[in-house]
PDB file of C-alpha atoms in Angstrom:
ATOM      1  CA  UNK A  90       0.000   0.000   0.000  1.00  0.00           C
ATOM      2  CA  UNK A  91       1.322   3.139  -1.069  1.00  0.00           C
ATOM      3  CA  UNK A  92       1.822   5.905   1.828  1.00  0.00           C
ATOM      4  CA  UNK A  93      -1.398   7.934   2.698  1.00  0.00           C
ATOM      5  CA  UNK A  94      -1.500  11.695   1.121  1.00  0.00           C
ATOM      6  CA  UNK A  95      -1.826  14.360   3.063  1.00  0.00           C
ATOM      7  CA  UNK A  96      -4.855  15.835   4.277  1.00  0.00           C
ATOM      8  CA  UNK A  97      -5.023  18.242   1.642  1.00  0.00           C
ATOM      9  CA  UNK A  98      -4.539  16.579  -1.460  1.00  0.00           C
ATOM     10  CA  UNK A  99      -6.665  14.060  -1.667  1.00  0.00           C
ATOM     11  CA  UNK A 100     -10.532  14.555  -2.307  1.00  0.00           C
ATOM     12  CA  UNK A 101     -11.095  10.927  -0.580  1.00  0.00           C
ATOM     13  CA  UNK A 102      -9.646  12.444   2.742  1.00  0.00           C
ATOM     14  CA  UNK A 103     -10.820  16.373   2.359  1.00  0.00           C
ATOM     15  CA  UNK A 104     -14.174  14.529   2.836  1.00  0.00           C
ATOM     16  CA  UNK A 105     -13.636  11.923   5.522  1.00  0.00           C
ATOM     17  CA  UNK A 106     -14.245  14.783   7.703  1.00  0.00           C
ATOM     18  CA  UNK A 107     -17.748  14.694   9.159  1.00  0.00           C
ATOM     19  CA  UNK A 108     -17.528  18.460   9.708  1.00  0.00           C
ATOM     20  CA  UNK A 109     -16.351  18.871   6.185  1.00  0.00           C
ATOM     21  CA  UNK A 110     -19.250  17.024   4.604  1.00  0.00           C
ATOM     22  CA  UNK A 111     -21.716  19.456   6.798  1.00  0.00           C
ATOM     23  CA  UNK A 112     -20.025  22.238   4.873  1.00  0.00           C
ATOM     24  CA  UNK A 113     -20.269  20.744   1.611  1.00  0.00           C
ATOM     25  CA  UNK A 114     -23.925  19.777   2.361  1.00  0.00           C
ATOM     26  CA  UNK A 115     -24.283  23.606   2.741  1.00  0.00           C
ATOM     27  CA  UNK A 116     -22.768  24.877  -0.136  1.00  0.00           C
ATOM     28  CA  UNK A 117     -25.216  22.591  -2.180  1.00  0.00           C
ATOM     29  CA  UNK A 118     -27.991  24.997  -2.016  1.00  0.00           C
ATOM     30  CA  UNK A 119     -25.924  27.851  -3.331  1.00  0.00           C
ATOM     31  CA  UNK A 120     -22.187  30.272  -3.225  1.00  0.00           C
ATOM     32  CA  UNK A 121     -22.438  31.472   0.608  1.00  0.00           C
ATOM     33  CA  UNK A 122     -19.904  33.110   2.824  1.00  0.00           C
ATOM     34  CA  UNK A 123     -18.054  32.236   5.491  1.00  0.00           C
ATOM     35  CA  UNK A 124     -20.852  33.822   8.013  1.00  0.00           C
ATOM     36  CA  UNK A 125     -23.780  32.425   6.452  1.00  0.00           C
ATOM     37  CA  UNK A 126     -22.266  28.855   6.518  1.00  0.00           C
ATOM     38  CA  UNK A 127     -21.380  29.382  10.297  1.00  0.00           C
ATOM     39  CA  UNK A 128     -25.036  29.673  10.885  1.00  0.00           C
ATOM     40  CA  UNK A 129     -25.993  26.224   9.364  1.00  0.00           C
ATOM     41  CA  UNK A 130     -23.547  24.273  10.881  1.00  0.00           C
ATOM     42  CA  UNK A 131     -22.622  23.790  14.762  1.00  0.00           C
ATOM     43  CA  UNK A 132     -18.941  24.839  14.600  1.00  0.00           C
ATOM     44  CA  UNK A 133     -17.181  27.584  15.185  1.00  0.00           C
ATOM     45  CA  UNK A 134     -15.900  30.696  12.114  1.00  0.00           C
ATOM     46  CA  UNK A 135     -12.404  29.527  12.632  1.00  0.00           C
ATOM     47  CA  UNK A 136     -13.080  25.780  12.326  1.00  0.00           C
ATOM     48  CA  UNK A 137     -15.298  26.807   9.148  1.00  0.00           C
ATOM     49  CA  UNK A 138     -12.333  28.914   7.977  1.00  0.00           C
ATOM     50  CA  UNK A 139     -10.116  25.963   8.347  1.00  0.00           C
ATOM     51  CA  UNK A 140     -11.988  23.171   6.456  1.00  0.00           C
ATOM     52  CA  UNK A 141     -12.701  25.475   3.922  1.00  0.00           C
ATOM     53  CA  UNK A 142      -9.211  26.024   3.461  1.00  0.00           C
ATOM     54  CA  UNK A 143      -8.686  22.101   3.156  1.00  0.00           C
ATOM     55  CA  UNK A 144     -12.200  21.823   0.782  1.00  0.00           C
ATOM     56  CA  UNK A 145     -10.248  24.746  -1.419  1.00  0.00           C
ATOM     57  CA  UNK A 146      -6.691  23.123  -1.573  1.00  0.00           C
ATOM     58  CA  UNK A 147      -8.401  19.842  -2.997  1.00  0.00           C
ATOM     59  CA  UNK A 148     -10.726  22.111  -5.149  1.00  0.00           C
ATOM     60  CA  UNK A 149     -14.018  20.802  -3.913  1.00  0.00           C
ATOM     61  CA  UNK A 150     -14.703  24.269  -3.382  1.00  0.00           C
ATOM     62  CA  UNK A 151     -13.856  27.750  -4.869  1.00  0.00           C
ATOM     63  CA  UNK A 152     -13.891  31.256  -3.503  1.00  0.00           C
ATOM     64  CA  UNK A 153     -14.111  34.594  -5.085  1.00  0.00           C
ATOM     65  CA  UNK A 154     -14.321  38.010  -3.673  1.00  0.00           C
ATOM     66  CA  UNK A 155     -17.288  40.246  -3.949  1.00  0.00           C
ATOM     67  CA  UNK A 156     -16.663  43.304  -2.725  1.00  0.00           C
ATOM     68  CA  UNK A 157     -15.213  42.709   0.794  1.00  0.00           C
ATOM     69  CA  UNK A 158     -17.143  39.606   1.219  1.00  0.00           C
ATOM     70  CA  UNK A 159     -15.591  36.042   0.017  1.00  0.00           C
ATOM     71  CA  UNK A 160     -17.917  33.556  -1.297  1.00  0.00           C
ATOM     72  CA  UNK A 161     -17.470  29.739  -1.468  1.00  0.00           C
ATOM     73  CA  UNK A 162     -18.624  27.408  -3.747  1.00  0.00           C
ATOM     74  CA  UNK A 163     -19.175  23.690  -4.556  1.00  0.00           C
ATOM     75  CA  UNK A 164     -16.918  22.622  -7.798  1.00  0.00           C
ATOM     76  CA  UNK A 165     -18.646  19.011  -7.268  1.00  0.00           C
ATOM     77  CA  UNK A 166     -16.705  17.815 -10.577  1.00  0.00           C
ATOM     78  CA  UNK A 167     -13.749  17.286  -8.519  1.00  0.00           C
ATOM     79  CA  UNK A 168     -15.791  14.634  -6.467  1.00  0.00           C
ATOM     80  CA  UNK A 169     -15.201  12.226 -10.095  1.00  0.00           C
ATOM     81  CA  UNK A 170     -12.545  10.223  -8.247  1.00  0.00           C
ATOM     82  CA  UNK A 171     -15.247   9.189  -5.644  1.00  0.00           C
ATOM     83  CA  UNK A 172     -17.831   7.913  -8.252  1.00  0.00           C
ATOM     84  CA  UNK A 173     -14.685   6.130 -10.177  1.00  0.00           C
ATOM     85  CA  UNK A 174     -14.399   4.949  -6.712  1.00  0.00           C
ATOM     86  CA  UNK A 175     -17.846   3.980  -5.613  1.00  0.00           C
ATOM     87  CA  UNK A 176     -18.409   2.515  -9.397  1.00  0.00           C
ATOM     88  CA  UNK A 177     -15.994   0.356  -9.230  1.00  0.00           C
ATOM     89  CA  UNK A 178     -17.139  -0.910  -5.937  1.00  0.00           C
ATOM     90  CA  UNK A 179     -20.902  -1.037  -7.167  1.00  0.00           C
ATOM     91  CA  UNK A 180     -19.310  -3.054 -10.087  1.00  0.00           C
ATOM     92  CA  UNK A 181     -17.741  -5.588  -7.799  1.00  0.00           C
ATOM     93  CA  UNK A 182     -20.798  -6.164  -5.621  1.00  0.00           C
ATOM     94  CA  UNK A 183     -23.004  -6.754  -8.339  1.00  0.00           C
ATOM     95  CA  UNK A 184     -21.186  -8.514  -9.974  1.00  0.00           C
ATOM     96  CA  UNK A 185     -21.498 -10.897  -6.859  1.00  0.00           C
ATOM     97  CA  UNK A 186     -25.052 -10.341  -6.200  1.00  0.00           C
ATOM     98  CA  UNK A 187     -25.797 -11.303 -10.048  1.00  0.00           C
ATOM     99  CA  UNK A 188     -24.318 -14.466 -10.120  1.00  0.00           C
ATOM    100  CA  UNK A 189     -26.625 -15.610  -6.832  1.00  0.00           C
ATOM    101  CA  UNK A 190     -29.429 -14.250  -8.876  1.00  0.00           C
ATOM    102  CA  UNK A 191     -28.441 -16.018 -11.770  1.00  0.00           C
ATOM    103  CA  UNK A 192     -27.862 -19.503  -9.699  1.00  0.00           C
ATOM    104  CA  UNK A 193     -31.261 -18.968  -8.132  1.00  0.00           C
ATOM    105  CA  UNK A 194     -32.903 -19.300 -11.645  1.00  0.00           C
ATOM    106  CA  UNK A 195     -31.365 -22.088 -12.564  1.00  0.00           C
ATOM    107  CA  UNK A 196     -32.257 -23.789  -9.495  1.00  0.00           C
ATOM    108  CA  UNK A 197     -35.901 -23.115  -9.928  1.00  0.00           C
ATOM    109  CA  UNK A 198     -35.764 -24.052 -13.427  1.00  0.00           C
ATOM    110  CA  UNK A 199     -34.690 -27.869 -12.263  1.00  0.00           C
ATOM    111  CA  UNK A 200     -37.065 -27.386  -9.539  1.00  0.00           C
ATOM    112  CA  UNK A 201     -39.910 -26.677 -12.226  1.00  0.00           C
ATOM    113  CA  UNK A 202     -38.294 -29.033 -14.526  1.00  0.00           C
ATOM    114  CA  UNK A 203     -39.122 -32.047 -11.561  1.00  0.00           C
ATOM    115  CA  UNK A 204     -42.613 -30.818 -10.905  1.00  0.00           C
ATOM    116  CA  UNK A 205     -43.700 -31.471 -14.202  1.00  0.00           C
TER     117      UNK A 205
ATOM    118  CA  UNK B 271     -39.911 -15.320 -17.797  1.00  0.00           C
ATOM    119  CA  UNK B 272     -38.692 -12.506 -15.457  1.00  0.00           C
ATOM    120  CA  UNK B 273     -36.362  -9.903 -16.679  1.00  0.00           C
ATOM    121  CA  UNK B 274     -33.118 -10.278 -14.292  1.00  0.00           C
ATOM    122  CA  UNK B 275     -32.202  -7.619 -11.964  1.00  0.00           C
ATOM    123  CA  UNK B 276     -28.376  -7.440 -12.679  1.00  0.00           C
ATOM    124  CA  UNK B 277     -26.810  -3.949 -11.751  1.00  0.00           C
ATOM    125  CA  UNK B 278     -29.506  -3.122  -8.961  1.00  0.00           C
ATOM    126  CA  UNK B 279     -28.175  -3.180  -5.595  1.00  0.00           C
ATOM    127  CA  UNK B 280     -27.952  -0.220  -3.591  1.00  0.00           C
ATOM    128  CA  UNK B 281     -25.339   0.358  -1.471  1.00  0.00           C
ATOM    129  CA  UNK B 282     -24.817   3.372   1.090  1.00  0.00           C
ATOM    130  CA  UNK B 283     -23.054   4.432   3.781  1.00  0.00           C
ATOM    131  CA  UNK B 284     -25.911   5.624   6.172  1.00  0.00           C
ATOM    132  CA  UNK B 285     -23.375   7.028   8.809  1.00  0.00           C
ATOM    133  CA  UNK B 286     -19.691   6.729   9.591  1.00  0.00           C
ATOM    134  CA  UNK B 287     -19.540   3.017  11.051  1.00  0.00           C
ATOM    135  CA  UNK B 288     -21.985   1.096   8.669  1.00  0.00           C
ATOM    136  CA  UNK B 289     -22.516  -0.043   4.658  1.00  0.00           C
ATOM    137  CA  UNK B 290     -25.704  -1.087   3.686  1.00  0.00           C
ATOM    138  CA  UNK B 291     -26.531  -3.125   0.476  1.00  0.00           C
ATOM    139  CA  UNK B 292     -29.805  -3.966  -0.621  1.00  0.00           C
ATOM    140  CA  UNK B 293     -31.032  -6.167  -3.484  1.00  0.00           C
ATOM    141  CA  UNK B 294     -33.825  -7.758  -4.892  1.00  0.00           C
ATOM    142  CA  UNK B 295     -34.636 -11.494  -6.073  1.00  0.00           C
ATOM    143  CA  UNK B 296     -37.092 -12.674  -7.550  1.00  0.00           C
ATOM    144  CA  UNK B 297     -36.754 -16.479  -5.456  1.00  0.00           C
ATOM    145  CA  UNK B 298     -38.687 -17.558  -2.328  1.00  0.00           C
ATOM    146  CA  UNK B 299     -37.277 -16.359   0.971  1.00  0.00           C
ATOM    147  CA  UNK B 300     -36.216 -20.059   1.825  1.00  0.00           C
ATOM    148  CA  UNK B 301     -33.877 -21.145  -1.184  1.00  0.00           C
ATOM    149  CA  UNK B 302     -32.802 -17.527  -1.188  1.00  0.00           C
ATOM    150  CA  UNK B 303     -31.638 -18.055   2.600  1.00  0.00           C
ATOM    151  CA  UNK B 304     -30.191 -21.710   1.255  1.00  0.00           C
ATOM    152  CA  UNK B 305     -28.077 -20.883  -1.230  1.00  0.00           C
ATOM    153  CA  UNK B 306     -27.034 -17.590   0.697  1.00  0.00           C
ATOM    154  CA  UNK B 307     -25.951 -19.865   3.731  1.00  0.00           C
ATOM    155  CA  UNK B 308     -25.278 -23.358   2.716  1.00  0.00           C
ATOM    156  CA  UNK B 309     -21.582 -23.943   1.632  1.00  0.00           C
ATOM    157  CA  UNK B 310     -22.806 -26.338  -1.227  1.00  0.00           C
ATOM    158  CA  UNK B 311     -24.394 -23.447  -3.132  1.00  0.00           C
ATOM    159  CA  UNK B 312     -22.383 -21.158  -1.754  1.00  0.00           C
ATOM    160  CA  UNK B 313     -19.294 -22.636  -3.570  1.00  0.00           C
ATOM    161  CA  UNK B 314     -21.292 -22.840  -6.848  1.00  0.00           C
ATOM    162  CA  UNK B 315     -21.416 -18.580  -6.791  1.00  0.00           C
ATOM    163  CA  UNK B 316     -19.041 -17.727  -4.312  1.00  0.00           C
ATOM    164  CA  UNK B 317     -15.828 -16.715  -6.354  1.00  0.00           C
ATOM    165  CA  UNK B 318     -15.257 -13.941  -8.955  1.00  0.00           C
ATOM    166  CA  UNK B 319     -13.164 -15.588 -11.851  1.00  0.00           C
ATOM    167  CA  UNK B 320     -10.072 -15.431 -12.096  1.00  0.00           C
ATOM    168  CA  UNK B 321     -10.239 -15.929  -8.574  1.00  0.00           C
ATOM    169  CA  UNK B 322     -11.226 -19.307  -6.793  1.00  0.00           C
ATOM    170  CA  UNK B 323     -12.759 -20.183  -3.623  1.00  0.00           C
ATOM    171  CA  UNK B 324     -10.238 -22.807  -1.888  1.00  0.00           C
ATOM    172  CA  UNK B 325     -12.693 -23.426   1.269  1.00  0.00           C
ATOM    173  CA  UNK B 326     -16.016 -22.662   2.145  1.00  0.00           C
ATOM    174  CA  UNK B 327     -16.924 -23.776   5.460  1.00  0.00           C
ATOM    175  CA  UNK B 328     -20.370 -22.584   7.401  1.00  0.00           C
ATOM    176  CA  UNK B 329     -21.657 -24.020  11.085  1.00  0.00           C
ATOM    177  CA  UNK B 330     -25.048 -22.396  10.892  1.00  0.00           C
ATOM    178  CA  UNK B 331     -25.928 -22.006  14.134  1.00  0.00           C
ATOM    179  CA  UNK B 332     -25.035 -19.671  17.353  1.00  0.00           C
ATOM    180  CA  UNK B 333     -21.590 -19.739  18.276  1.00  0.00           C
ATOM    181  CA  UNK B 334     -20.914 -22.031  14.903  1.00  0.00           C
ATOM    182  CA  UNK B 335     -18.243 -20.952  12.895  1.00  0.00           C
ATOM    183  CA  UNK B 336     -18.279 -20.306   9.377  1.00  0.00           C
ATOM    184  CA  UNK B 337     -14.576 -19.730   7.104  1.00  0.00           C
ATOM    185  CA  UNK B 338     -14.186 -19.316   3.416  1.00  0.00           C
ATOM    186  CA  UNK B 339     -10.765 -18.251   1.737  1.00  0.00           C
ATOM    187  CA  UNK B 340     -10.125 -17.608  -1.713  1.00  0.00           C
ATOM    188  CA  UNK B 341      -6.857 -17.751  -4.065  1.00  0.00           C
ATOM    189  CA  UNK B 342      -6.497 -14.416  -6.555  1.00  0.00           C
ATOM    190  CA  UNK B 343      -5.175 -14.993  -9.911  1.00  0.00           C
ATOM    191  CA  UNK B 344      -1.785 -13.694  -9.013  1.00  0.00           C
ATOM    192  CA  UNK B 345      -1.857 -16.535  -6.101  1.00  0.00           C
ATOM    193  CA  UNK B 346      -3.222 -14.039  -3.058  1.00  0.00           C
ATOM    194  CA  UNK B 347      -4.659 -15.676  -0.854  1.00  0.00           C
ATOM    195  CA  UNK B 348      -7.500 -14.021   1.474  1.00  0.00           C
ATOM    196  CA  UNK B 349     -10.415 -15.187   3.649  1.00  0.00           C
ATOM    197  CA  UNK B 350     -13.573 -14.331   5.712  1.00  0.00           C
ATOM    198  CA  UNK B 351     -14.276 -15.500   8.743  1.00  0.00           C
ATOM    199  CA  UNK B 352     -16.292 -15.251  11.837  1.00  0.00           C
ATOM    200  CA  UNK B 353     -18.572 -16.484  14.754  1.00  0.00           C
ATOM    201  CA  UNK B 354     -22.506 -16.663  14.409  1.00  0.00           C
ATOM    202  CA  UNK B 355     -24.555 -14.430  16.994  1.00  0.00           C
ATOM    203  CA  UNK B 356     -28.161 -15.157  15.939  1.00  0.00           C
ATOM    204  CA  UNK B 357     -29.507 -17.538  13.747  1.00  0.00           C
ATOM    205  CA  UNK B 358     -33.001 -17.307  12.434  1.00  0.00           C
ATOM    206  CA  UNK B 359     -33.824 -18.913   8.913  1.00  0.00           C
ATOM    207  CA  UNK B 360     -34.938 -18.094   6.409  1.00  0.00           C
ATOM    208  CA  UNK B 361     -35.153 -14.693   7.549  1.00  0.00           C
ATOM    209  CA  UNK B 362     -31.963 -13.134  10.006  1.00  0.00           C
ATOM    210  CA  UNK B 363     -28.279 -13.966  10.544  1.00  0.00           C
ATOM    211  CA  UNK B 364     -26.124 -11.555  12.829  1.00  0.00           C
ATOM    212  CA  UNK B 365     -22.585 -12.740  12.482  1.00  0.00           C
ATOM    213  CA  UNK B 366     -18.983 -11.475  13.295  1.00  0.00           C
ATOM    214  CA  UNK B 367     -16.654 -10.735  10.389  1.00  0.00           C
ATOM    215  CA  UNK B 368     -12.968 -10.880   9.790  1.00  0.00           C
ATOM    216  CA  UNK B 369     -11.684 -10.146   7.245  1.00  0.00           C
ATOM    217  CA  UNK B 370      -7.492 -12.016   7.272  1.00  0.00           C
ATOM    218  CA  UNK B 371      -6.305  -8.251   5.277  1.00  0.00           C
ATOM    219  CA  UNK B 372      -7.724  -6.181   8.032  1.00  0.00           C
ATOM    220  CA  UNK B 373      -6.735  -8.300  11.098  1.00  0.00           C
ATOM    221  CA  UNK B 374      -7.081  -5.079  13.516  1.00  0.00           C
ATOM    222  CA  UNK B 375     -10.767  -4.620  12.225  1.00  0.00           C
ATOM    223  CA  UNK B 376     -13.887  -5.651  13.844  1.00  0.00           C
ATOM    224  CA  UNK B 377     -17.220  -6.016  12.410  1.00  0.00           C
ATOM    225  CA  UNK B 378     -20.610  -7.238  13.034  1.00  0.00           C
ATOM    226  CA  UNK B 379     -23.049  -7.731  10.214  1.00  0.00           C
ATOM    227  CA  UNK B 380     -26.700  -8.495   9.241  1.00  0.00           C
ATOM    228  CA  UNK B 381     -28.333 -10.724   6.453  1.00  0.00           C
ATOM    229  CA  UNK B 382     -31.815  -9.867   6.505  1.00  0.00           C
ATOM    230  CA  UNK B 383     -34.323 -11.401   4.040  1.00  0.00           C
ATOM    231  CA  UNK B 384     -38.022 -10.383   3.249  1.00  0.00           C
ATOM    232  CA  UNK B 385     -40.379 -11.833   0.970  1.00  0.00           C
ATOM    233  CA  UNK B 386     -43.508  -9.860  -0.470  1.00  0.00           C
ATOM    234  CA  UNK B 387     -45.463 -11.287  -3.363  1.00  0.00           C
ATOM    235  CA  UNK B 388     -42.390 -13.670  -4.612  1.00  0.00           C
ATOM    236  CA  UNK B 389     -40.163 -11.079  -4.403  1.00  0.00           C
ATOM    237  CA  UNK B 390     -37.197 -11.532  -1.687  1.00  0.00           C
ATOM    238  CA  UNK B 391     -35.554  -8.547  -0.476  1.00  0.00           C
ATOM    239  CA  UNK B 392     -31.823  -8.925   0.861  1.00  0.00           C
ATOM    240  CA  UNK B 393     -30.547  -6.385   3.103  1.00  0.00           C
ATOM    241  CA  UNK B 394     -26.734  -6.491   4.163  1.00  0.00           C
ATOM    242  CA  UNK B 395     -25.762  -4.438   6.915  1.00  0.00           C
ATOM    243  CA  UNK B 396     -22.023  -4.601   7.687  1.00  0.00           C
ATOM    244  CA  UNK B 397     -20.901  -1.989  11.313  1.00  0.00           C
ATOM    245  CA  UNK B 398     -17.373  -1.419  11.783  1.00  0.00           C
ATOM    246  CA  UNK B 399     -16.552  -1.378  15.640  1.00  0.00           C
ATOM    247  CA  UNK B 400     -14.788   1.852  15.521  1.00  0.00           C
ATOM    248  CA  UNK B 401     -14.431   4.643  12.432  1.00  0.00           C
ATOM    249  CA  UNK B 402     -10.752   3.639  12.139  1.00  0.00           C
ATOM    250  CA  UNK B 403     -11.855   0.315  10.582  1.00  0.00           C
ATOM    251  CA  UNK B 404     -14.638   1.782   7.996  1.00  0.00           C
ATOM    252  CA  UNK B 405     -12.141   4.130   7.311  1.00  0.00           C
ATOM    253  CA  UNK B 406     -10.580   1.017   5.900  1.00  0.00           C
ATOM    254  CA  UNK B 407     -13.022   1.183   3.264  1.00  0.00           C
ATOM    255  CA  UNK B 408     -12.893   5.059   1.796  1.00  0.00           C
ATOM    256  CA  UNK B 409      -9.343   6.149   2.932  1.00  0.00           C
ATOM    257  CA  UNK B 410      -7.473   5.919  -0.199  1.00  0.00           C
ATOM    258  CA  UNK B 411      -4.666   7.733  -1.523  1.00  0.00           C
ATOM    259  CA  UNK B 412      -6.016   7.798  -5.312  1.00  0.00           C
ATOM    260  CA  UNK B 413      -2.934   6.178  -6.249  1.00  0.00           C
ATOM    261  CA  UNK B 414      -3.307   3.230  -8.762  1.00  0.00           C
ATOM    262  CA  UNK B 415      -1.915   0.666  -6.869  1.00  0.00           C
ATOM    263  CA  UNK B 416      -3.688   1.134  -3.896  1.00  0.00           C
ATOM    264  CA  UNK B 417      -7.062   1.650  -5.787  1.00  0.00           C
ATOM    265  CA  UNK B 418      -6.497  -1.635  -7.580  1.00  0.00           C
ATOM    266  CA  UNK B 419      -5.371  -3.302  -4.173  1.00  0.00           C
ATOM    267  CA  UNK B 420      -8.643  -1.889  -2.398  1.00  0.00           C
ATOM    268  CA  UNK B 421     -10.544  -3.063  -5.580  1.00  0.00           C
ATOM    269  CA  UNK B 422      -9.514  -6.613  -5.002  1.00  0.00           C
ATOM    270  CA  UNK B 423     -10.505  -6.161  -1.282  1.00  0.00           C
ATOM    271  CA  UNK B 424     -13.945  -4.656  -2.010  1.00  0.00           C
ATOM    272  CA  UNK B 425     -14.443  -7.374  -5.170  1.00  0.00           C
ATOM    273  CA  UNK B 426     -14.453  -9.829  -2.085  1.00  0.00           C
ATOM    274  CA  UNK B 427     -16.028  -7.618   0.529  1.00  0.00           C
ATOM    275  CA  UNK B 428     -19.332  -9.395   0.011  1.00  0.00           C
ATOM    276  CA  UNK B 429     -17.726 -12.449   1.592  1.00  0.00           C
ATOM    277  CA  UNK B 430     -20.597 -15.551  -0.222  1.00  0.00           C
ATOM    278  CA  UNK B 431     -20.713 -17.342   3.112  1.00  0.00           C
ATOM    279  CA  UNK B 432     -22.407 -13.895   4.282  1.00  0.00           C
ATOM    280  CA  UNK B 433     -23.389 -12.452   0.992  1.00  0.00           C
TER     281      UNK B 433
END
């Protein structure tokens, strides 16, 4: 197994962060800044500050200014490694799951096959 | 004849200790439960080619053990095993799981089965101990190597003794 990245380059770890998803979960409905996100979530406008640092060094989200205010958004195209990842998974499982479903038939077809 | 239902489970991740998968099949609740839990059908499904399964052992009742291992194409060897806590056919197994990759890992799942109008529903539920060991499952580097190593290990997470 290769080494684990760092916190902040890897999209897989930038959202293994409870908190992190919470923020992410808020930026779905729309750009907000830093205050408005503080009210949706129970943390702290430092600890939002800091995971939105770590969402916006693994691009999930991107910032502009507006005057003095900076807004955050989601980039959600940068969450593609997760559905490679989950894909691959789903893949694998049915995979599995379609070969019991596929033995089943067959075992009612000789079941059918002896009834009659 | 009924169309087949390949590509439908659903699996999620309803909070950070479990995985859930769901599935339909269109079988009565008691030869689904057989061939989910009895080693001779089990080792008619069990392994995804290349690989082969190299034991399948199951002692369906409380406190019986069950044990199956596979052998990779590139000669890996890995297994499941684990302890039965309840045992209630056709419709409930709670079992431990080990998994021989993960040997600091604890698990408990769930095989639940429900039949409506032909139609049996399966419903996996696999809870991690502790975060550290679901983290097994999602912390990932995005290198190659390691997704094709954790590849392998999910391909076989849905160990057929328990699938």
């Amino acid at each position: 197994m290769v080494a684990r990245a760092s916190t902040t380059s890897d999209v897989f770890n930038a959202v293994g962060d409870v908190h992190r998803r919470a923020i992410l979960d808020v930026l779905l409905t729309g750009e907000k800044a830093v205050g408005a996100i503080v009210g949706d979530v129970s943390m702290s406008q430092p600890q939002v500050s800091r995971h939105l640092r770590v969402l916006g060094e693994v691009g999930l989200v991107k910032c502009r200014a507006e005057g003095r205010r900076r807004l955050y958004r989601l980039a959600p195209e940068q969450l593609q490694p997760m559905q490679d990842w989950v894909a691959k998974y789903e893949r694998a499982i049915n995979d599995r799951l379609d070969r019991i479903e596929d033995y089943l038939e067959v075992l009612q077809r000789q079941g059918d096959d002896r009834d009659t | 004849m009924t169309p087949d239902r390949h590509r439908s489970a659903v699996i999620t991740f309803p909070n950070e200790l479990e995985v859930v998968i769901t599935r339909e099949f269109d079988a009565p609740i008691a030869l689904v439960f057989d061939v989910l839990r009895k080693p001779e059908h089990v080792s008619k499904w069990g392994a995804t080619p290349p690989d082969r399964m190299t034991e399948c052992s199951i002692d369906l009742r409380v406190g019986g053990n069950y044990r199956s291992s596979f052998v990779t194409g590139d000669g890996t060897v890995f297994s499941f095993s684990g302890i039965y806590l309840e045992v209630e056919p056709p419709v409930r197994t709670v079992e431990t799981w080990h998994f021989n990759c993960w040997p600091d890992v604890e698990a408990v799942e769930t095989m639940e089965l429900q039949e409506r109008d032909g139609v049996t529903t399966f419903n996996w539920r696999l809870v991690f101990r502790d975060k550290a060991g679901r983290d097994h499952m999602t912390g990932f580097d995005g290198q190659q190597d390691s997704l094709d190593e954790i590849e392998d290990i999910l391909r076989s997470l849905l160990d057929p003794s328990r699938a």
